């Protein structure tokens, strides 16, 4: 009986996620890429700036969820002089600093990546299925970013989780009699990397459903003057599901619980629809692409 049990334990394929709280080594490295604004061309000539109003709240929520002695969390927010730099180049520079330890922060992150069991990357931006917009309004494939981390030497054979939150750049309020689901803004079909040890969880539930620009009425029936600076529904729900997970919860269960809660939001229009108008497109459930070759379990949040 003991031999059979031992054989079963040997053949259970799991990632070794360290649970010892007293270990000096960090267990997981978490990177948040926050692109809180972009440019949009109107009529082919005019350029307007679009801002993800509640992006700061999303970063705060993620930092509070993934900042503990189990996680090393870092936020990539480009400085003013770097905002014109292509995001792909910015990510490339980040990885080079991490792997080569070119500065103090790079040396710190290099140690974290080498000793971490799991790499988690959150990307918050305007975009759609398979792509996002940089600050200049350029459309960039998510695969271009994911591939760079996939090739990082310190992350080889380690599970790499990419949690994507993109907001529809063209989402707008319209008259209810004009409601229709617009075609997704996709220039070409996107293909995710088919490599092992990668999981992509992508949400296109726009933050505008929560950050609407003064179009909801308050309790007195008057229109509000300012957008509600809330955390977007997807990030808020994902963090809630993650915090509620029990010890050794499989990551797929966290995704399932998140989608079950989001299903109620998507199917009940009163959660996201407007009073006198509606949105040009309705929210849809996030999708997941799982290429992890082993089972991934996390210690409980508490």
XYZ file of C-alpha atoms in Angstrom:
302
model
C 0.000 0.000 0.000
C 2.801 2.380 0.920
C 4.680 1.503 -2.280
C 1.623 2.351 -4.378
C 1.213 5.639 -2.561
C 4.850 6.504 -3.046
C 4.615 5.739 -6.757
C 1.565 7.988 -7.022
C 3.416 10.849 -5.370
C 6.347 10.480 -7.749
C 4.128 10.645 -10.834
C 2.081 13.652 -9.696
C 3.262 16.442 -11.966
C 3.279 19.736 -10.106
C 5.398 22.820 -10.045
C 7.429 23.087 -6.864
C 5.965 26.227 -5.298
C 7.805 26.891 -2.037
C 5.481 27.167 0.945
C 7.994 27.785 3.737
C 7.274 31.284 5.005
C 10.689 31.603 6.663
C 12.635 31.158 3.421
C 14.622 34.191 2.358
C 13.953 33.438 -1.303
C 10.847 34.977 -2.796
C 8.232 32.575 -4.111
C 6.776 34.518 -7.022
C 7.748 37.562 -9.084
C 4.812 39.749 -10.134
C 5.147 42.500 -12.766
C 2.381 45.026 -13.477
C 2.612 46.831 -16.841
C 0.273 49.812 -16.669
C -0.409 51.784 -19.871
C -3.004 54.237 -18.626
C -3.418 56.350 -21.767
C -3.190 56.229 -25.555
C -3.872 58.379 -28.615
C -6.761 57.880 -31.027
C -7.114 59.365 -34.492
C -10.491 60.832 -35.456
C -11.388 61.483 -39.104
C -7.826 60.546 -40.021
C -6.483 63.928 -38.899
C -7.430 64.889 -35.360
C -5.756 63.109 -32.460
C -7.414 62.812 -29.061
C -5.992 61.380 -25.871
C -7.888 58.518 -24.253
C -7.293 57.828 -20.559
C -8.090 54.710 -18.560
C -9.641 56.631 -15.691
C -9.478 53.942 -13.021
C -6.091 52.473 -13.966
C -4.542 53.708 -10.730
C -7.159 51.859 -8.693
C -6.431 48.646 -10.596
C -2.731 48.940 -9.798
C -3.537 49.576 -6.131
C -5.803 46.522 -6.006
C -3.176 44.269 -7.598
C -0.398 45.565 -5.350
C -2.472 44.977 -2.228
C -3.292 41.446 -3.425
C 0.174 40.402 -4.566
C 2.366 42.302 -2.096
C 3.371 40.027 0.751
C 6.328 37.878 1.721
C 5.196 35.420 -0.968
C 5.379 37.904 -3.852
C 7.813 40.461 -5.200
C 5.600 42.949 -7.010
C 6.904 45.671 -9.325
C 5.013 48.220 -11.425
C 6.284 49.220 -14.874
C 5.049 52.741 -15.492
C 7.167 54.637 -17.995
C 8.537 57.996 -16.910
C 7.605 61.126 -18.846
C 10.736 61.033 -21.011
C 10.128 57.362 -21.794
C 6.477 57.597 -22.812
C 7.400 57.979 -26.476
C 9.480 54.805 -26.390
C 7.937 51.718 -27.969
C 6.554 49.396 -25.298
C 8.305 46.383 -26.819
C 11.626 48.199 -26.496
C 10.787 49.195 -22.932
C 10.076 45.555 -22.036
C 13.285 44.471 -23.761
C 15.293 47.009 -21.744
C 13.586 45.835 -18.562
C 14.482 42.194 -19.213
C 18.076 43.114 -20.049
C 18.408 45.089 -16.816
C 16.927 42.166 -14.917
C 19.090 39.460 -16.441
C 22.320 41.479 -16.495
C 21.731 43.469 -13.316
C 22.748 46.748 -14.970
C 21.562 48.854 -12.036
C 20.553 48.388 -8.414
C 16.921 47.711 -9.297
C 17.987 45.349 -12.075
C 20.238 43.413 -9.708
C 17.415 43.109 -7.200
C 14.955 41.887 -9.825
C 17.526 39.512 -11.301
C 17.814 37.758 -7.976
C 14.047 37.629 -7.649
C 13.553 36.061 -11.079
C 16.245 33.465 -10.529
C 14.901 32.387 -7.150
C 11.178 32.726 -7.904
C 9.080 29.683 -8.679
C 6.442 31.535 -10.722
C 6.372 34.653 -12.914
C 3.097 36.611 -13.076
C 2.648 39.514 -15.499
C -0.381 41.824 -15.499
C -0.867 44.019 -18.582
C -3.396 46.855 -18.248
C -4.077 48.894 -21.399
C -6.490 49.844 -24.158
C -6.854 47.099 -26.760
C -8.821 44.013 -27.733
C -8.438 40.260 -28.269
C -4.765 39.552 -28.912
C -3.495 43.147 -28.992
C -3.116 46.377 -27.045
C -2.340 50.025 -27.799
C 0.788 51.797 -26.606
C 0.788 55.442 -25.533
C 1.234 56.620 -29.134
C -1.800 54.683 -30.375
C 0.192 51.936 -32.083
C -1.427 48.513 -32.104
C 0.923 45.887 -30.637
C 0.443 42.131 -30.597
C 0.372 40.588 -27.131
C 2.465 37.748 -28.521
C 5.320 40.191 -29.127
C 5.462 40.968 -25.404
C 4.835 37.421 -24.198
C 7.572 36.025 -26.446
C 10.159 38.318 -24.853
C 9.440 36.974 -21.380
C 9.260 33.435 -22.730
C 12.842 33.834 -23.958
C 14.168 35.243 -20.666
C 16.883 32.816 -19.414
C 15.852 33.219 -15.764
C 12.287 32.122 -16.594
C 13.059 28.967 -18.551
C 11.034 25.941 -17.392
C 9.120 28.131 -14.938
C 5.365 28.765 -15.184
C 4.666 32.169 -16.716
C 1.179 33.598 -16.150
C -0.057 36.531 -18.227
C -3.211 38.233 -16.948
C -4.428 40.706 -19.569
C -6.944 43.510 -19.050
C -7.713 45.597 -22.149
C -10.356 48.286 -22.592
C -12.177 48.917 -25.882
C -10.830 52.139 -27.395
C -14.031 52.591 -29.442
C -16.564 51.888 -26.686
C -19.057 54.744 -26.407
C -22.570 55.502 -25.180
C -25.296 55.398 -27.860
C -29.066 55.651 -27.953
C -30.737 52.429 -26.871
C -32.488 52.149 -30.251
C -29.039 52.135 -31.922
C -27.592 49.347 -29.779
C -25.584 46.732 -31.594
C -22.454 44.717 -30.935
C -19.653 46.149 -33.036
C -17.138 43.940 -34.770
C -13.960 43.454 -32.759
C -11.056 45.661 -33.841
C -8.741 42.930 -35.086
C -6.526 43.497 -38.103
C -5.601 39.829 -38.426
C -6.138 36.567 -36.501
C -3.803 36.311 -33.523
C -1.940 33.182 -32.493
C -0.618 32.611 -29.010
C 2.781 31.000 -28.471
C 2.397 27.229 -28.406
C 5.224 26.758 -25.929
C 4.851 24.977 -22.612
C 4.819 26.704 -19.216
C 2.644 29.626 -20.382
C -0.896 30.538 -19.320
C -2.743 33.534 -20.781
C -5.929 34.823 -19.154
C -7.347 37.650 -21.267
C -10.217 39.971 -20.422
C -11.714 42.565 -22.760
C -14.284 43.784 -20.213
C -13.671 47.512 -20.576
C -13.164 49.593 -17.490
C -15.556 52.116 -19.025
C -18.423 49.999 -17.706
C -17.243 51.133 -14.256
C -15.578 54.451 -15.113
C -18.424 55.841 -17.217
C -17.987 59.611 -17.775
C -20.843 60.972 -15.727
C -23.625 59.129 -17.527
C -25.150 57.317 -14.557
C -27.664 59.092 -12.378
C -27.221 59.422 -8.637
C -29.854 58.659 -6.002
C -31.487 62.056 -6.603
C -31.904 61.252 -10.312
C -29.258 63.760 -11.402
C -26.346 63.027 -13.690
C -22.999 62.844 -11.929
C -20.337 65.312 -13.020
C -17.242 63.143 -12.728
C -16.297 59.577 -13.624
C -16.309 57.063 -10.796
C -12.667 56.248 -10.123
C -13.202 52.579 -9.388
C -11.160 49.485 -9.961
C -12.346 47.744 -13.138
C -14.686 44.776 -12.740
C -12.266 42.149 -14.080
C -9.301 43.062 -11.852
C -11.569 43.523 -8.835
C -13.234 40.128 -9.383
C -9.971 38.290 -10.084
C -8.374 39.648 -6.896
C -11.469 38.701 -4.902
C -11.360 35.120 -6.220
C -7.617 34.878 -5.584
C -7.903 36.154 -2.011
C -10.755 33.735 -1.291
C -8.814 30.705 -2.536
C -7.950 28.007 -0.034
C -4.509 26.544 0.579
C -2.989 24.756 -2.448
C -5.746 25.979 -4.763
C -5.078 25.052 -8.382
C -4.803 28.195 -10.511
C -7.431 26.918 -12.939
C -9.921 26.967 -10.057
C -9.181 30.654 -9.470
C -9.931 31.339 -13.139
C -13.136 29.298 -13.004
C -14.368 31.147 -9.897
C -13.515 34.482 -11.486
C -15.480 33.676 -14.639
C -18.456 32.400 -12.658
C -18.666 35.708 -10.815
C -18.129 37.652 -14.038
C -20.902 35.688 -15.740
C -23.415 37.306 -13.390
C -22.024 40.720 -14.321
C -22.132 40.046 -18.075
C -25.620 38.529 -18.131
C -27.291 41.181 -15.938
C -27.414 44.456 -17.829
C -28.284 46.497 -14.748
C -24.721 45.943 -13.502
C -23.147 47.758 -16.458
C -25.807 49.449 -18.616
C -26.576 53.175 -18.540
C -29.765 54.933 -17.503
C -30.822 56.754 -20.675
C -28.357 55.261 -23.133
C -26.432 52.039 -23.594
C -22.957 51.032 -24.739
C -21.938 50.426 -28.350
C -20.881 46.874 -27.410
C -21.650 44.558 -24.508
C -19.099 42.901 -22.172
C -17.975 39.329 -22.829
C -16.406 36.710 -20.583
C -12.588 36.461 -20.460
C -10.860 33.595 -22.250
C -7.936 31.453 -21.127
C -5.173 29.711 -23.074
C -3.456 27.128 -20.878
C -0.117 25.705 -22.016
C 1.105 24.785 -18.531
C 2.574 21.289 -18.592
C 2.215 20.742 -14.847
C -0.322 21.512 -12.178
C 0.164 24.912 -10.537
C -1.052 25.442 -6.984
C -0.718 28.524 -4.798
C -0.552 28.760 -0.999
C -3.623 30.351 0.523
C -3.721 34.138 0.534
C -3.852 34.596 4.300
